[in-house]
Short mmCIF file of C-alpha atoms in Angstrom, two decimals:
data_model
loop_
_atom_site.label_atom_id
_atom_site.label_comp_id
_atom_site.label_asym_id
_atom_site.label_seq_id
_atom_site.Cartn_x
_atom_site.Cartn_y
_atom_site.Cartn_z
CA UNK E 1 0.00 0.00 0.00
CA UNK E 2 2.98 2.27 -0.40
CA UNK E 3 4.18 2.28 3.18
CA UNK E 4 7.33 4.20 4.05
CA UNK E 5 9.73 4.15 6.98
CA UNK E 6 7.74 6.67 9.04
CA UNK E 7 4.53 4.68 8.62
CA UNK E 8 6.56 1.61 9.57
CA UNK E 9 7.51 3.31 12.85
CA UNK E 10 3.81 3.75 13.56
CA UNK E 11 3.19 0.10 12.66
CA UNK E 12 5.95 -1.08 15.02
CA UNK E 13 4.54 1.12 17.79
CA UNK E 14 1.00 -0.25 17.35
CA UNK E 15 2.28 -3.81 17.36
CA UNK E 16 4.36 -3.31 20.51
CA UNK E 17 1.28 -1.97 22.28
CA UNK E 18 -0.15 -5.47 21.69
CA UNK E 19 3.02 -7.23 22.80
CA UNK E 20 4.15 -8.08 19.25
CA UNK E 21 7.83 -7.38 18.67
CA UNK E 22 9.56 -6.52 15.41
CA UNK E 23 11.61 -3.57 14.13
CA UNK E 24 11.23 -1.05 11.31
CA UNK E 25 14.01 -2.86 9.45
CA UNK E 26 12.02 -6.10 9.79
CA UNK E 27 9.02 -4.50 8.08
CA UNK E 28 11.07 -4.04 4.91
CA UNK E 29 12.85 -7.40 5.16
CA UNK E 30 9.61 -9.33 5.83
CA UNK E 31 6.96 -7.27 4.01
CA UNK E 32 3.98 -9.60 4.60
CA UNK E 33 1.70 -10.21 7.55
CA UNK E 34 2.80 -13.87 7.59
CA UNK E 35 6.48 -12.94 7.56
CA UNK E 36 6.12 -10.46 10.44
CA UNK E 37 3.95 -12.93 12.40
CA UNK E 38 6.57 -15.67 12.14
CA UNK E 39 9.35 -13.22 13.00
CA UNK E 40 7.54 -11.83 16.04
CA UNK E 41 7.18 -15.37 17.43
CA UNK E 42 10.96 -15.69 17.35
CA UNK E 43 11.36 -12.31 19.07
CA UNK E 44 9.18 -13.00 22.10
CA UNK E 45 12.25 -12.75 24.34
CA UNK E 46 13.05 -9.28 23.03
CA UNK E 47 16.32 -7.50 23.74
CA UNK E 48 14.42 -4.20 24.03
CA UNK E 49 15.32 -2.63 27.36
CA UNK E 50 12.56 -1.32 29.61
CA UNK E 51 12.11 2.44 29.34
CA UNK E 52 11.91 4.67 32.41
CA UNK E 53 8.30 5.67 33.12
CA UNK E 54 8.90 8.46 35.64
CA UNK E 55 10.12 11.98 34.93
CA UNK E 56 13.56 12.06 33.33
CA UNK E 57 16.18 14.50 34.67
CA UNK E 58 19.79 15.38 34.00
CA UNK E 59 22.05 16.85 31.34
CA UNK E 60 21.54 15.58 27.80
CA UNK E 61 24.51 15.53 25.38
CA UNK E 62 23.66 17.36 22.17
CA UNK E 63 22.77 15.02 19.31
CA UNK E 64 24.28 15.47 15.82
CA UNK E 65 21.25 17.35 14.49
CA UNK E 66 21.37 19.68 17.51
CA UNK E 67 25.10 20.25 16.93
CA UNK E 68 24.20 21.13 13.35
CA UNK E 69 21.54 23.56 14.60
CA UNK E 70 23.83 25.46 16.96
CA UNK E 71 26.80 25.41 14.55
CA UNK E 72 24.79 27.64 12.21
CA UNK E 73 25.21 30.58 14.63
CA UNK E 74 21.63 31.68 14.01
CA UNK E 75 20.66 35.30 14.39
CA UNK E 76 17.69 34.16 16.47
CA UNK E 77 17.94 30.54 17.69
CA UNK E 78 14.73 30.95 19.73
CA UNK E 79 12.58 31.37 16.61
CA UNK E 80 13.08 28.12 14.73
CA UNK E 81 9.77 26.29 15.01
CA UNK E 82 7.40 23.79 13.54
CA UNK E 83 3.67 24.48 13.69
CA UNK E 84 0.45 22.62 12.96
CA UNK E 85 -3.23 23.49 12.82
CA UNK E 86 -5.35 20.97 14.72
CA UNK E 87 -8.99 20.76 13.76
CA UNK E 88 -11.81 18.64 15.11
CA UNK E 89 -14.64 16.69 13.51
CA UNK E 90 -17.07 17.57 16.31
CA UNK E 91 -17.63 20.57 18.62
CA UNK E 92 -14.82 20.80 21.17
CA UNK E 93 -15.14 20.95 24.95
CA UNK E 94 -12.38 23.47 25.77
CA UNK E 95 -11.80 22.34 29.35
CA UNK E 96 -11.63 18.75 28.23
CA UNK E 97 -9.17 19.73 25.49
CA UNK E 98 -6.98 21.65 27.92
CA UNK E 99 -6.99 18.73 30.33
CA UNK E 100 -6.02 16.33 27.51
CA UNK E 101 -3.17 18.60 26.42
CA UNK E 102 -1.91 18.83 30.03
CA UNK E 103 -1.80 15.03 30.13
CA UNK E 104 0.20 14.93 26.89
CA UNK E 105 2.64 17.58 28.14
CA UNK E 106 3.22 15.76 31.40
CA UNK E 107 3.75 12.45 29.58
CA UNK E 108 6.46 13.68 27.19
CA UNK E 109 9.74 14.69 28.85
CA UNK E 110 10.83 16.52 25.67
CA UNK E 111 8.69 19.53 26.59
CA UNK E 112 10.93 20.04 29.65
CA UNK E 113 14.17 20.31 27.65
CA UNK E 114 15.98 23.64 28.02
CA UNK E 115 19.29 25.04 26.75
CA UNK E 116 22.02 27.24 28.20
CA UNK E 117 25.19 28.77 26.84
CA UNK E 118 28.49 27.48 28.12
CA UNK E 119 31.13 29.74 26.59
CA UNK E 120 30.85 29.29 22.83
CA UNK E 121 28.87 26.05 23.22
CA UNK E 122 25.36 25.14 24.26
CA UNK E 123 24.21 22.61 26.85
CA UNK E 124 20.91 20.74 27.09
CA UNK E 125 19.12 19.61 30.24
CA UNK E 126 15.71 18.72 31.67
CA UNK E 127 13.97 21.29 33.86
CA UNK E 128 11.02 20.97 36.22
CA UNK E 129 7.50 20.56 34.85
CA UNK E 130 5.46 23.72 34.29
CA UNK E 131 1.86 24.49 33.29
CA UNK E 132 1.03 24.17 29.61
CA UNK E 133 1.38 27.43 27.62
CA UNK E 134 -2.33 27.72 26.83
CA UNK E 135 -3.89 30.86 25.36
CA UNK E 136 -7.20 31.77 23.75
CA UNK E 137 -7.54 34.27 20.93
CA UNK E 138 -11.09 35.71 21.00
CA UNK E 139 -12.81 37.28 18.02
CA UNK E 140 -10.31 38.94 15.72
CA UNK E 141 -10.08 40.63 12.35
CA UNK E 142 -8.58 38.82 9.36
CA UNK E 143 -6.35 41.87 8.87
CA UNK E 144 -4.64 41.17 12.20
CA UNK E 145 -3.88 37.50 11.55
CA UNK E 146 -0.29 38.02 10.41
CA UNK E 147 0.47 40.04 13.53
CA UNK E 148 -1.11 37.37 15.73
CA UNK E 149 0.87 34.58 14.07
CA UNK E 150 4.09 36.60 14.30
CA UNK E 151 3.57 37.32 18.00
CA UNK E 152 3.16 33.67 18.94
CA UNK E 153 5.83 32.32 16.57
CA UNK E 154 8.42 34.67 18.07
CA UNK E 155 7.45 34.04 21.70
CA UNK E 156 9.39 30.82 22.31
CA UNK E 157 12.60 30.80 24.32
CA UNK E 158 14.93 27.78 24.42
CA UNK E 159 16.70 29.02 27.57
CA UNK E 160 13.84 30.14 29.81
CA UNK E 161 10.85 28.56 28.09
CA UNK E 162 8.29 28.04 26.85
CA UNK E 163 9.45 25.88 23.95
CA UNK E 164 5.87 25.47 22.80
CA UNK E 165 2.65 27.45 22.47
CA UNK E 166 -0.96 26.24 22.32
CA UNK E 167 -3.39 28.81 20.94
CA UNK E 168 -7.13 28.26 20.62
CA UNK E 169 -8.66 30.49 17.93
CA UNK E 170 -12.24 31.12 18.97
CA UNK E 171 -13.35 32.38 15.55
CA UNK E 172 -12.40 29.19 13.77
CA UNK E 173 -12.80 26.76 16.68
CA UNK E 174 -9.38 25.21 16.12
CA UNK E 175 -5.97 24.96 17.74
CA UNK E 176 -2.59 26.23 16.56
CA UNK E 177 0.27 24.24 18.09
CA UNK E 178 3.75 25.78 17.82
CA UNK E 179 6.80 23.82 19.03
CA UNK E 180 10.49 24.66 18.76
CA UNK E 181 12.24 22.35 16.33
CA UNK E 182 14.86 21.36 18.94
CA UNK E 183 12.25 19.18 20.68
CA UNK E 184 10.05 17.94 17.82
CA UNK E 185 10.26 16.39 14.35
CA UNK E 186 7.89 14.88 11.77
CA UNK E 187 7.50 11.57 13.61
CA UNK E 188 6.88 13.43 16.88
CA UNK E 189 3.85 15.22 15.43
CA UNK E 190 2.24 11.90 14.59
CA UNK E 191 2.85 10.70 18.16
CA UNK E 192 1.38 13.89 19.63
CA UNK E 193 -1.76 13.68 17.50
CA UNK E 194 -2.40 10.09 18.54
CA UNK E 195 -1.82 10.92 22.22
CA UNK E 196 -4.11 13.95 22.04
CA UNK E 197 -6.92 11.85 20.60
CA UNK E 198 -6.41 9.17 23.25
CA UNK E 199 -6.32 11.65 26.13
CA UNK E 200 -9.37 13.57 24.86
CA UNK E 201 -11.37 10.35 24.59
CA UNK E 202 -10.51 9.46 28.19
CA UNK E 203 -8.03 6.68 27.45
CA UNK E 204 -4.72 6.17 29.27
CA UNK E 205 -1.64 7.07 27.23
CA UNK E 206 0.64 4.26 26.13
CA UNK E 207 3.78 3.58 28.15
CA UNK E 208 6.79 5.78 27.49
CA UNK E 209 9.49 4.54 25.18
CA UNK E 210 13.17 5.38 25.74
CA UNK E 211 13.95 9.01 26.42
CA UNK E 212 15.91 11.49 24.31
CA UNK E 213 18.56 11.23 27.03
CA UNK E 214 18.83 7.46 26.45
CA UNK E 215 19.20 8.07 22.71
CA UNK E 216 21.79 10.82 23.11
CA UNK E 217 23.89 8.72 25.48
CA UNK E 218 23.76 5.77 23.08
CA UNK E 219 25.08 8.00 20.28
CA UNK E 220 27.99 9.15 22.41
CA UNK E 221 29.00 5.48 22.86
CA UNK E 222 28.91 4.72 19.14
CA UNK E 223 32.25 3.97 17.46
CA UNK E 224 32.90 2.44 14.04
CA UNK E 225 36.21 2.48 12.21
CA UNK E 226 34.52 0.72 9.29
CA UNK E 227 32.00 3.52 8.82
CA UNK E 228 34.71 6.13 9.27
CA UNK E 229 36.58 4.55 6.38
CA UNK E 230 33.39 4.45 4.28
CA UNK E 231 32.80 8.20 4.53
CA UNK E 232 36.46 9.06 4.02
CA UNK E 233 36.35 7.13 0.73
CA UNK E 234 33.01 8.52 -0.41
CA UNK E 235 33.35 12.23 0.27
CA UNK E 236 35.89 13.48 -2.25
CA UNK E 237 35.61 15.32 -5.59
CA UNK E 238 32.41 16.98 -4.43
CA UNK E 239 30.39 18.32 -7.40
CA UNK E 240 28.67 21.67 -6.91
CA UNK E 241 25.38 22.95 -8.28
CA UNK E 242 25.76 25.80 -10.80
CA UNK E 243 24.25 29.11 -9.64
CA UNK E 244 23.05 32.23 -11.42
CA UNK E 245 24.55 34.72 -8.97
CA UNK E 246 27.87 34.46 -7.13
CA UNK E 247 26.66 35.51 -3.68
CA UNK E 248 29.01 34.63 -0.84
CA UNK E 249 27.44 32.95 2.18
CA UNK E 250 24.00 31.66 3.08
CA UNK E 251 20.88 33.56 2.14
CA UNK E 252 18.70 34.90 4.98
CA UNK E 253 15.20 33.44 4.87
CA UNK E 254 13.83 36.81 3.82
CA UNK E 255 15.65 36.15 0.52
CA UNK E 256 14.18 32.66 0.09
CA UNK E 257 11.16 31.91 -2.11
CA UNK E 258 8.97 28.83 -2.41
CA UNK E 259 7.81 26.99 -5.50
CA UNK E 260 5.38 24.05 -5.27
CA UNK E 261 4.86 21.19 -7.71
CA UNK E 262 2.11 18.59 -7.46
CA UNK E 263 1.50 15.22 -9.04
CA UNK E 264 -1.83 13.79 -10.14
CA UNK E 265 -3.55 11.37 -7.77
CA UNK E 266 -3.20 8.60 -10.36
CA UNK E 267 0.56 9.14 -10.63
CA UNK E 268 0.80 9.28 -6.84
CA UNK E 269 -1.01 5.95 -6.47
CA UNK E 270 1.19 4.36 -9.13
CA UNK E 271 4.31 5.72 -7.43
CA UNK E 272 3.23 4.39 -4.05
CA UNK E 273 1.68 1.05 -4.86
CA UNK E 274 2.94 -0.19 -8.23
CA UNK E 275 6.22 1.33 -9.43
CA UNK E 276 8.44 -0.27 -6.78
CA UNK E 277 7.58 -3.89 -7.61
CA UNK E 278 9.73 -4.05 -10.74
CA UNK E 279 13.09 -3.30 -9.07
CA UNK E 280 12.33 -3.70 -5.38
CA UNK E 281 12.87 0.01 -4.84
CA UNK E 282 11.82 2.39 -2.07
CA UNK E 283 10.49 5.95 -2.58
CA UNK E 284 13.84 7.75 -2.24
CA UNK E 285 15.41 5.51 -4.92
CA UNK E 286 13.13 6.82 -7.64
CA UNK E 287 12.86 10.36 -6.25
CA UNK E 288 16.62 10.90 -6.14
CA UNK E 289 17.03 9.37 -9.58
CA UNK E 290 14.49 11.87 -10.93
CA UNK E 291 16.36 14.69 -9.20
CA UNK E 292 19.84 13.88 -10.56
CA UNK E 293 18.39 13.34 -14.04
CA UNK E 294 16.68 16.74 -13.81
CA UNK E 295 19.95 18.36 -12.69
CA UNK E 296 21.72 16.80 -15.66
CA UNK E 297 18.97 17.87 -18.06
CA UNK E 298 19.20 21.47 -16.86
CA UNK E 299 22.93 21.90 -16.19
CA UNK E 300 24.57 19.33 -18.46
CA UNK E 301 26.28 17.16 -15.82
CA UNK E 302 24.60 14.17 -14.19
CA UNK E 303 26.49 14.64 -10.95
CA UNK E 304 25.16 15.86 -7.64
CA UNK E 305 26.14 16.22 -3.99
CA UNK E 306 23.07 16.52 -1.80
CA UNK E 307 22.20 16.21 1.85
CA UNK E 308 19.60 13.54 2.48
CA UNK E 309 17.31 13.88 5.46
CA UNK E 310 15.90 10.87 7.27
CA UNK E 311 13.81 10.28 10.37
CA UNK E 312 16.98 9.19 12.19
CA UNK E 313 15.37 6.67 14.55
CA UNK E 314 17.63 3.83 13.51
CA UNK E 315 18.84 0.90 15.61
CA UNK E 316 22.53 1.42 16.38
CA UNK E 317 22.81 -1.83 18.30
CA UNK E 318 21.56 -0.75 21.74
CA UNK E 319 17.99 -2.03 21.28
CA UNK E 320 16.26 1.21 22.25
CA UNK E 321 12.57 1.69 21.53
CA UNK E 322 12.04 5.22 20.16
CA UNK E 323 8.70 4.67 18.44
CA UNK E 324 6.83 6.95 20.87
CA UNK E 325 9.60 9.34 21.93
CA UNK E 326 9.28 13.08 21.37
CA UNK E 327 12.39 14.80 20.00
CA UNK E 328 14.40 15.97 17.02
CA UNK E 329 15.96 12.75 15.70
CA UNK E 330 16.45 13.85 12.09
CA UNK E 331 19.62 12.66 10.39
CA UNK E 332 21.31 14.66 7.64
CA UNK E 333 24.11 13.11 5.63
CA UNK E 334 25.75 13.92 2.29
CA UNK E 335 25.65 11.58 -0.69
CA UNK E 336 27.45 12.01 -4.00
CA UNK E 337 25.63 10.64 -7.05
CA UNK E 338 27.06 10.34 -10.55
CA UNK E 339 25.33 8.68 -13.52
CA UNK E 340 27.65 7.25 -16.16
CA UNK E 341 24.82 6.25 -18.50
CA UNK E 342 21.76 8.48 -17.88
CA UNK E 343 19.97 7.06 -20.93
CA UNK E 344 19.84 3.55 -19.44
CA UNK E 345 17.10 3.68 -16.79
CA UNK E 346 17.63 0.03 -15.84
CA UNK E 347 21.24 0.78 -14.95
CA UNK E 348 20.35 4.08 -13.25
CA UNK E 349 17.68 2.60 -10.99
CA UNK E 350 19.99 -0.20 -9.83
CA UNK E 351 22.86 2.26 -9.27
CA UNK E 352 20.80 4.60 -7.05
CA UNK E 353 19.21 1.71 -5.20
CA UNK E 354 22.55 0.06 -4.40
CA UNK E 355 24.18 3.38 -3.50
CA UNK E 356 21.48 4.12 -0.91
CA UNK E 357 21.44 0.56 0.47
CA UNK E 358 25.19 0.70 1.09
CA UNK E 359 24.98 3.79 3.32
CA UNK E 360 25.70 2.57 6.89
CA UNK E 361 22.76 2.89 9.28
CA UNK E 362 20.93 5.05 6.70
CA UNK E 363 23.35 7.90 7.40
CA UNK E 364 22.64 8.30 11.11
CA UNK E 365 26.27 7.57 12.00
CA UNK E 366 27.61 10.36 9.77
CA UNK E 367 26.53 13.10 12.16
CA UNK E 368 28.16 11.29 15.07
CA UNK E 369 31.43 10.76 13.22
CA UNK E 370 31.63 14.25 11.67
CA UNK E 371 30.09 16.64 14.20
CA UNK E 372 30.50 14.88 17.53
CA UNK E 373 33.68 12.83 17.16
CA UNK E 374 35.12 14.82 14.20
CA UNK E 375 36.51 11.57 12.79
CA UNK E 376 35.43 12.32 9.19
CA UNK E 377 35.29 15.59 7.23
CA UNK E 378 32.07 17.57 7.40
CA UNK E 379 30.67 18.03 3.89
CA UNK E 380 27.46 19.89 3.10
CA UNK E 381 25.57 19.47 -0.15
CA UNK E 382 24.04 22.39 -2.03
CA UNK E 383 20.61 20.71 -1.91
CA UNK E 384 18.89 19.12 1.08
CA UNK E 385 16.19 16.59 0.17
CA UNK E 386 13.53 15.28 2.54
CA UNK E 387 10.66 12.96 1.63
CA UNK E 388 8.28 12.92 4.60
CA UNK E 389 6.02 10.11 3.39
CA UNK E 390 2.26 9.99 3.88
CA UNK E 391 0.59 12.40 6.29
CA UNK E 392 -3.14 11.84 5.88
CA UNK E 393 -2.91 8.26 7.14
CA UNK E 394 -2.68 9.72 10.66
CA UNK E 395 -6.39 10.57 10.50
CA UNK E 396 -8.45 7.57 11.59
CA UNK E 397 -12.20 7.12 11.67
CA UNK E 398 -12.48 7.27 15.47
CA UNK E 399 -10.11 10.24 15.88
CA UNK E 400 -11.62 13.57 16.92
CA UNK E 401 -8.61 15.69 15.93
CA UNK E 402 -6.62 15.84 12.71
CA UNK E 403 -3.94 18.07 11.21
CA UNK E 404 -4.78 20.74 8.66
CA UNK E 405 -2.02 22.17 6.48
CA UNK E 406 -2.57 25.93 6.26
CA UNK E 407 -0.70 29.17 6.88
CA UNK E 408 0.81 29.43 10.37
CA UNK E 409 2.95 32.50 9.82
CA UNK E 410 6.75 32.39 9.69
CA UNK E 411 8.02 29.33 11.55
CA UNK E 412 11.61 30.62 11.42
CA UNK E 413 12.94 34.15 11.93
CA UNK E 414 13.47 35.70 8.50
CA UNK E 415 16.94 36.90 9.51
CA UNK E 416 18.08 33.33 10.17
CA UNK E 417 20.04 31.84 7.26
CA UNK E 418 19.01 28.96 5.07
CA UNK E 419 22.23 26.89 5.05
CA UNK E 420 21.47 25.19 1.71
CA UNK E 421 21.04 26.80 -1.69
CA UNK E 422 17.95 24.68 -2.27
CA UNK E 423 15.63 22.84 0.14
CA UNK E 424 13.26 20.24 -1.33
CA UNK E 425 10.54 18.82 0.95
CA UNK E 426 8.11 16.22 -0.34
CA UNK E 427 5.05 14.58 1.17
CA UNK E 428 1.84 12.79 0.26
CA UNK E 429 -1.27 14.34 1.69
CA UNK E 430 -4.80 13.14 0.92
CA UNK E 431 -3.58 10.98 -1.94
CA UNK E 432 -1.45 13.58 -3.70
CA UNK E 433 2.34 13.76 -3.91
CA UNK E 434 3.78 17.28 -3.77
CA UNK E 435 7.15 18.99 -3.32
CA UNK E 436 7.99 22.41 -1.92
CA UNK E 437 11.17 23.93 -3.37
CA UNK E 438 12.71 26.66 -1.19
CA UNK E 439 15.43 28.48 -3.09
CA UNK E 440 17.80 31.38 -2.46
CA UNK E 441 17.03 34.38 -4.67
CA UNK E 442 20.59 35.55 -3.98
CA UNK E 443 21.83 32.48 -5.90
CA UNK E 444 19.09 31.55 -8.39
CA UNK E 445 16.71 33.18 -10.80
CA UNK E 446 13.11 32.02 -10.45
CA UNK E 447 13.20 30.74 -14.03
CA UNK E 448 16.09 28.39 -13.17
CA UNK E 449 14.23 26.73 -10.30
CA UNK E 450 11.03 26.53 -12.34
CA UNK E 451 12.93 24.75 -15.10
CA UNK E 452 14.63 22.39 -12.65
CA UNK E 453 11.48 21.54 -10.68
CA UNK E 454 9.41 20.88 -13.79
CA UNK E 455 12.21 18.71 -15.19
CA UNK E 456 12.10 16.74 -11.92
CA UNK E 457 8.34 16.31 -12.25
CA UNK E 458 8.61 15.14 -15.85
CA UNK E 459 11.46 12.76 -15.05
CA UNK E 460 9.63 11.15 -12.12
CA UNK E 461 6.48 10.65 -14.19
CA UNK E 462 8.53 8.93 -16.91
CA UNK E 463 10.37 6.76 -14.37
CA UNK E 464 7.05 5.61 -12.93
CA UNK E 465 5.77 4.80 -16.43
CA UNK E 466 8.97 2.87 -17.16
CA UNK E 467 8.66 0.81 -13.97
CA UNK E 468 5.05 -0.08 -14.79
CA UNK E 469 5.99 -1.69 -18.11
CA UNK E 470 6.00 -5.46 -17.67
CA UNK E 471 9.25 -5.93 -19.59
CA UNK E 472 11.19 -3.65 -17.24
CA UNK E 473 12.37 -5.33 -14.03
CA UNK E 474 15.56 -6.49 -12.40
CA UNK E 475 17.45 -7.56 -9.30
CA UNK E 476 20.55 -6.07 -7.74
CA UNK E 477 22.94 -7.30 -5.00
CA UNK E 478 20.98 -5.86 -2.06
CA UNK E 479 18.04 -8.11 -3.00
CA UNK E 480 20.13 -11.05 -1.80
CA UNK E 481 21.44 -10.08 1.63
CA UNK E 482 24.13 -12.12 3.31
CA UNK E 483 22.69 -13.53 6.53
CA UNK E 484 24.98 -14.66 9.33
CA UNK E 485 23.52 -17.51 11.40
CA UNK E 486 25.03 -18.75 14.61
CA UNK E 487 24.11 -20.48 17.84
CA UNK E 488 20.43 -21.33 18.29
CA UNK E 489 19.47 -19.84 14.92
CA UNK E 490 21.92 -22.14 13.11
CA UNK E 491 20.80 -25.20 15.09
CA UNK E 492 17.18 -24.42 14.23
CA UNK E 493 17.96 -24.15 10.52
CA UNK E 494 20.01 -27.37 10.50
CA UNK E 495 17.14 -29.25 12.15
CA UNK E 496 14.76 -28.00 9.46
CA UNK E 497 17.16 -29.06 6.73
CA UNK E 498 17.75 -32.42 8.40
CA UNK E 499 14.02 -33.15 8.54
CA UNK E 500 13.53 -32.46 4.84
CA UNK E 501 13.14 -35.43 2.47
CA UNK E 502 15.93 -34.22 0.20
CA UNK E 503 18.38 -33.31 2.95
#
């Protein structure tokens, strides 16, 4: 049905609530109900450690994405938010809503994270619990909306708090939820929506999974000479994206414009549910192929260095459960792509697929090795690409609240820089795939980005059509993983082989 890694996190979380154990990686390795059922039977004695259920306290080492955030030396680090409109299907009882939100705030330790300067560096720690930042906006004029949005968006403070704002708009009978990006990411919003619906309906919230502190400490223990060698070999001869204007430095957000492209629902459905069968691909395989082909079509060279964003909640060997943990887990890592034969789509698809499969831990380790341990060079691509997957699946039939994507004002201070020349964010909402292209007007003409984005759209549509043709299919090495069996697993397999008639 076109599931992606973020939906798989939700699937794993739902299963664990029923005592069924498997990982996100297992969902892709055993992509059937039967396969997961058999696997979960073998994982009854899970290695998952029990998460602390009380309030978490102490200092929290900065994670790689938080190092990246503070390394930017932002003009205003307090105004760097994410925001969502929350609407309801039925009339809302305000006191009941406020009580439900208080329960959600108390449950998630991430809302108590604060930050303080220590010389040139920043430190992160948990503070005491405080009342939810709840406000009501009574009747207002449409002319004042921008001022209202601006006031709330700029009111967060990562040192003193609050790091979130909850604003009920009486005119529209809906809630605007603003949270600083340091404590929330795309997966977190899905967790919060589910918890809000549970709390509002009078249900007890699910048990806590491992804290952001647990995750941060596990990262600080991670060491891998093999992965260090991988990145040292990969990150050389970095190709750069041609620009129209030679502006030095990063563009402030006030000099960034947005362009949106959308795909037809039919193309979206084909992309999700049909196109990946022919080569065993995942969404990013085809999306990044379309992007590098578009770059080559527009600039003449089919080479690209980009930063790829991921949800970051990968298993690094410590068996932590992060499926219901609030926090900014995003991973950003550079990849260098180069097509030697852009005409041959069969070759191109296999090349991109294998290149992405060979990235250790889906790139999570790069931030540790480059920004925390400084064991590998830090390289930043000109483009950052982030496919967020499907959003509308979060709305279920029995849910009272759902997210609505509309204007929330400026989530980030316009004086803060955009570190990349081009930011491409994609998602599927209500059955339609779309991409927002945020580009620096100090580096690009609008016509250049229009040409590039439309070339991307055309290329992806043609790739989908190609993959749907029955004659086009193929395997590549990652389809046949090497599995190491030892101990009880090996004995079990040998017994099965020994009992077969043709042993």
